[in-house]
Amino acid sequence: MAKIAFIGLGNMGGPMAANLAKAQHHVTAFDLSDAALNTAVEKGAHKAASAAEAVKGAEIVVTMLPAGKHVREVYEKDVLPNVAKGTLLIDCSTIDVDSARHVAALADKAGMEMIDAPVSGGVGGATAGTLTFMVGGKDGAFAKAKAVLEKMGKNIVHAGGSGNGQAAKICNNMVLGVSMIAVSEAFMLAKRLGLDAQKLFDVASTSSGQCWSLTNYCPVPGPVPTSPANRDYQAGFTAAMMLKDLVLAQQAANAAGASTPLGAEAAQLFNLFVNSGHGGKDFSGIVQMLDGK
Ligand code: NAD
């Protein structure tokens, strides 16, 4: 089994590291938070005193950090100066495409193989080991990483060269953000027209309005019992996280010269929702703002 260093043991990284330890890999873990680190140790990881210590002697390094600046910093200060040539580097954080490509280029220069491998599936998927991984990087690095990713996820898609995993992630989440607003607007229009939510669901879920935001994550209580709408919009996937991904999509669209007017509008609406104090709510809670609440 492989010697794996795991850095960033938060809501997602914690259960992902636990699944690697459960699969009998030797996991050496580090997080700035003692609580997160101790939980990982309880789940079978070995404690390191720093990120630099964790990666020394590792065959594979996995990072699961909040944003691009954390990934750049950890790779530049801790990972790249301390790993042996040939070490496989896997960054699972959701970050901007530029940072992903920058770090991959530094790794390549230092003789390391690196992939960006952001995930979808949330904390539930991280815990159950059923995440979807969207991978950017060279064929050889993808082939080496696949067996490890399979211990944490179910669908592993090679999306192309460095940064393409991040590109796939933000494109998907831009669809999700826009579609959640569209579905929410439809339910609020129905309400004002005197059309029952369940009736709209019965029609749209079997018609051309069908989409994941409607049938799996319906933003109004009732039609889909497992959706956050039935538990006062307890997250799930927070509105703050959705805003982060929509902003990343807008930055990428501006840099690449892509027209994404609905993505821009979705980013603005989630910005309003988050900055009026609802960042911790599930993102489907935006329906309440559209309802004037
Ligand atoms: P989190 O805030 O719970 O965890 C991040 C962890 O990184 C924290 O424990 C923090 O202490 C640690 N950290 C920060 N800087 C560090 C450093 N320099 N060295 C060591 N540890 C450091 O976040 P999360 O929900 O686990 O999300 C992690 C990433 O996964 C984010 O990029 C997020 O966008 C992405 N993501 C999250 C979800 C979700 O549902 N939570 C779903 C898909 C993708």
mmCIF file of N, CA, C and O and ligand atoms in Angstrom, residues 7-8 10-13 30-33 64-66 70 74 93-94 119 122-123 169 237 241 244, ligand 1:
data_model
loop_
_atom_site.group_PDB
_atom_site.id
_atom_site.type_symbol
_atom_site.label_atom_id
_atom_site.label_comp_id
_atom_site.label_asym_id
_atom_site.label_seq_id
_atom_site.Cartn_x
_atom_site.Cartn_y
_atom_site.Cartn_z
ATOM 1 N N ILE A 7 -3.051 16.712 3.170
ATOM 2 C CA ILE A 7 -3.036 18.049 3.787
ATOM 3 C C ILE A 7 -4.374 18.739 3.535
ATOM 4 O O ILE A 7 -4.794 18.889 2.372
ATOM 5 N N GLY A 8 -5.028 19.160 4.637
ATOM 6 C CA GLY A 8 -6.352 19.785 4.537
ATOM 7 C C GLY A 8 -7.421 18.767 4.873
ATOM 8 O O GLY A 8 -7.864 18.008 4.022
ATOM 9 N N GLY A 10 -10.552 19.136 6.370
ATOM 10 C CA GLY A 10 -11.819 19.765 6.750
ATOM 11 C C GLY A 10 -13.010 18.881 6.447
ATOM 12 O O GLY A 10 -12.914 17.649 6.474
ATOM 13 N N ASN A 11 -14.131 19.517 6.132
ATOM 14 C CA ASN A 11 -15.376 18.773 5.881
ATOM 15 C C ASN A 11 -15.212 17.701 4.809
ATOM 16 O O ASN A 11 -15.791 16.625 4.909
ATOM 17 N N MET A 12 -14.441 18.025 3.789
ATOM 18 C CA MET A 12 -14.242 17.076 2.685
ATOM 19 C C MET A 12 -12.985 16.225 2.892
ATOM 20 O O MET A 12 -13.015 15.004 2.763
ATOM 21 N N GLY A 13 -11.852 16.896 3.183
ATOM 22 C CA GLY A 13 -10.580 16.190 3.301
ATOM 23 C C GLY A 13 -10.581 15.155 4.417
ATOM 24 O O GLY A 13 -9.989 14.079 4.267
ATOM 25 N N PHE A 30 -1.862 16.311 7.854
ATOM 26 C CA PHE A 30 -1.631 17.603 8.523
ATOM 27 C C PHE A 30 -2.755 18.575 8.186
ATOM 28 O O PHE A 30 -3.250 18.643 7.060
ATOM 29 N N ASP A 31 -3.142 19.344 9.226
ATOM 30 C CA ASP A 31 -4.089 20.454 9.050
ATOM 31 C C ASP A 31 -3.720 21.524 10.070
ATOM 32 O O ASP A 31 -3.212 21.219 11.161
ATOM 33 N N LEU A 32 -3.972 22.782 9.732
ATOM 34 C CA LEU A 32 -3.705 23.873 10.679
ATOM 35 C C LEU A 32 -4.616 23.756 11.894
ATOM 36 O O LEU A 32 -4.286 24.250 12.974
ATOM 37 N N SER A 33 -5.761 23.124 11.721
ATOM 38 C CA SER A 33 -6.703 22.953 12.835
ATOM 39 C C SER A 33 -6.407 21.655 13.585
ATOM 40 O O SER A 33 -6.439 20.561 12.999
ATOM 41 N N MET A 64 -6.425 19.101 0.018
ATOM 42 C CA MET A 64 -7.851 19.449 -0.067
ATOM 43 C C MET A 64 -8.045 20.742 0.724
ATOM 44 O O MET A 64 -8.439 20.740 1.899
ATOM 45 N N LEU A 65 -7.722 21.864 0.073
ATOM 46 C CA LEU A 65 -7.624 23.168 0.735
ATOM 47 C C LEU A 65 -8.710 24.120 0.237
ATOM 48 O O LEU A 65 -9.314 23.881 -0.805
ATOM 49 N N PRO A 66 -8.930 25.235 0.984
ATOM 50 C CA PRO A 66 -10.059 26.101 0.628
ATOM 51 C C PRO A 66 -9.981 26.755 -0.760
ATOM 52 O O PRO A 66 -10.961 26.729 -1.495
ATOM 53 N N HIS A 70 -4.248 29.211 -0.953
ATOM 54 C CA HIS A 70 -3.757 28.203 -0.007
ATOM 55 C C HIS A 70 -2.965 27.119 -0.747
ATOM 56 O O HIS A 70 -1.930 26.659 -0.287
ATOM 57 N N VAL A 74 0.941 26.330 -0.027
ATOM 58 C CA VAL A 74 1.344 25.016 0.496
ATOM 59 C C VAL A 74 2.296 24.317 -0.482
ATOM 60 O O VAL A 74 3.299 23.714 -0.077
ATOM 61 N N SER A 93 -8.660 20.279 -4.228
ATOM 62 C CA SER A 93 -9.358 21.520 -3.890
ATOM 63 C C SER A 93 -10.054 22.077 -5.137
ATOM 64 O O SER A 93 -9.626 21.813 -6.261
ATOM 65 N N THR A 94 -11.115 22.879 -4.923
ATOM 66 C CA THR A 94 -11.709 23.623 -6.046
ATOM 67 C C THR A 94 -11.039 24.986 -6.090
ATOM 68 O O THR A 94 -11.195 25.782 -5.151
ATOM 69 N N VAL A 119 -13.641 17.739 -6.948
ATOM 70 C CA VAL A 119 -14.681 16.716 -6.779
ATOM 71 C C VAL A 119 -16.073 17.331 -6.794
ATOM 72 O O VAL A 119 -16.256 18.514 -6.530
ATOM 73 N N GLY A 122 -20.114 16.425 -2.522
ATOM 74 C CA GLY A 122 -20.295 16.967 -1.172
ATOM 75 C C GLY A 122 -19.784 16.062 -0.062
ATOM 76 O O GLY A 122 -19.107 15.057 -0.315
ATOM 77 N N VAL A 123 -20.111 16.445 1.172
ATOM 78 C CA VAL A 123 -19.609 15.726 2.344
ATOM 79 C C VAL A 123 -20.170 14.291 2.359
ATOM 80 O O VAL A 123 -19.468 13.345 2.723
ATOM 81 N N LYS A 169 -15.221 21.403 -13.456
ATOM 82 C CA LYS A 169 -15.936 21.652 -12.188
ATOM 83 C C LYS A 169 -16.705 22.986 -12.252
ATOM 84 O O LYS A 169 -17.880 23.053 -11.890
ATOM 85 N N PHE A 237 -24.922 21.930 0.379
ATOM 86 C CA PHE A 237 -23.912 22.699 -0.337
ATOM 87 C C PHE A 237 -24.244 24.158 -0.058
ATOM 88 O O PHE A 237 -25.306 24.648 -0.457
ATOM 89 N N MET A 241 -20.341 28.496 -0.838
ATOM 90 C CA MET A 241 -19.568 27.630 -1.748
ATOM 91 C C MET A 241 -20.027 27.834 -3.193
ATOM 92 O O MET A 241 -19.216 27.872 -4.116
ATOM 93 N N LYS A 244 -18.607 30.997 -4.416
ATOM 94 C CA LYS A 244 -17.176 30.826 -4.731
ATOM 95 C C LYS A 244 -17.009 30.242 -6.144
ATOM 96 O O LYS A 244 -16.227 30.748 -6.943
HETATM 97 P P1 NAD B 1 -12.997 23.215 4.967
HETATM 98 O O1 NAD B 1 -12.865 24.662 5.218
HETATM 99 O O2 NAD B 1 -13.918 22.405 5.805
HETATM 100 O O3 NAD B 1 -11.552 22.506 5.019
HETATM 101 C C1 NAD B 1 -10.351 23.101 4.589
HETATM 102 C C2 NAD B 1 -9.278 22.695 5.575
HETATM 103 O O4 NAD B 1 -8.013 23.169 5.097
HETATM 104 C C3 NAD B 1 -9.478 23.284 6.971
HETATM 105 O O5 NAD B 1 -9.524 22.238 7.936
HETATM 106 C C4 NAD B 1 -8.262 24.192 7.149
HETATM 107 O O6 NAD B 1 -7.797 24.239 8.500
HETATM 108 C C5 NAD B 1 -7.247 23.533 6.229
HETATM 109 N N1 NAD B 1 -6.167 24.414 5.818
HETATM 110 C C6 NAD B 1 -6.228 25.680 5.318
HETATM 111 N N2 NAD B 1 -5.001 26.138 5.045
HETATM 112 C C7 NAD B 1 -4.121 25.154 5.384
HETATM 113 C C8 NAD B 1 -2.712 25.029 5.341
HETATM 114 N N3 NAD B 1 -1.928 26.022 4.902
HETATM 115 N N4 NAD B 1 -2.164 23.876 5.774
HETATM 116 C C9 NAD B 1 -2.941 22.867 6.235
HETATM 117 N N5 NAD B 1 -4.291 22.923 6.313
HETATM 118 C C10 NAD B 1 -4.877 24.052 5.884
HETATM 119 O O7 NAD B 1 -13.413 23.099 3.416
HETATM 120 P P2 NAD B 1 -14.067 21.829 2.681
HETATM 121 O O8 NAD B 1 -15.554 21.941 2.697
HETATM 122 O O9 NAD B 1 -13.409 20.582 3.155
HETATM 123 O O10 NAD B 1 -13.643 22.152 1.169
HETATM 124 C C11 NAD B 1 -12.321 21.914 0.713
HETATM 125 C C12 NAD B 1 -12.295 22.158 -0.780
HETATM 126 O O11 NAD B 1 -13.237 21.276 -1.425
HETATM 127 C C13 NAD B 1 -12.688 23.578 -1.190
HETATM 128 O O12 NAD B 1 -11.854 23.976 -2.244
HETATM 129 C C14 NAD B 1 -14.146 23.431 -1.635
HETATM 130 O O13 NAD B 1 -14.512 24.404 -2.589
HETATM 131 C C15 NAD B 1 -14.138 22.029 -2.222
HETATM 132 N N6 NAD B 1 -15.447 21.356 -2.212
HETATM 133 C C16 NAD B 1 -16.231 21.368 -1.092
HETATM 134 C C17 NAD B 1 -17.459 20.713 -1.123
HETATM 135 C C18 NAD B 1 -18.348 20.705 0.101
HETATM 136 O O14 NAD B 1 -19.524 20.327 -0.041
HETATM 137 N N7 NAD B 1 -17.868 21.075 1.283
HETATM 138 C C19 NAD B 1 -17.870 20.026 -2.276
HETATM 139 C C20 NAD B 1 -17.025 19.991 -3.385
HETATM 140 C C21 NAD B 1 -15.810 20.664 -3.345
#
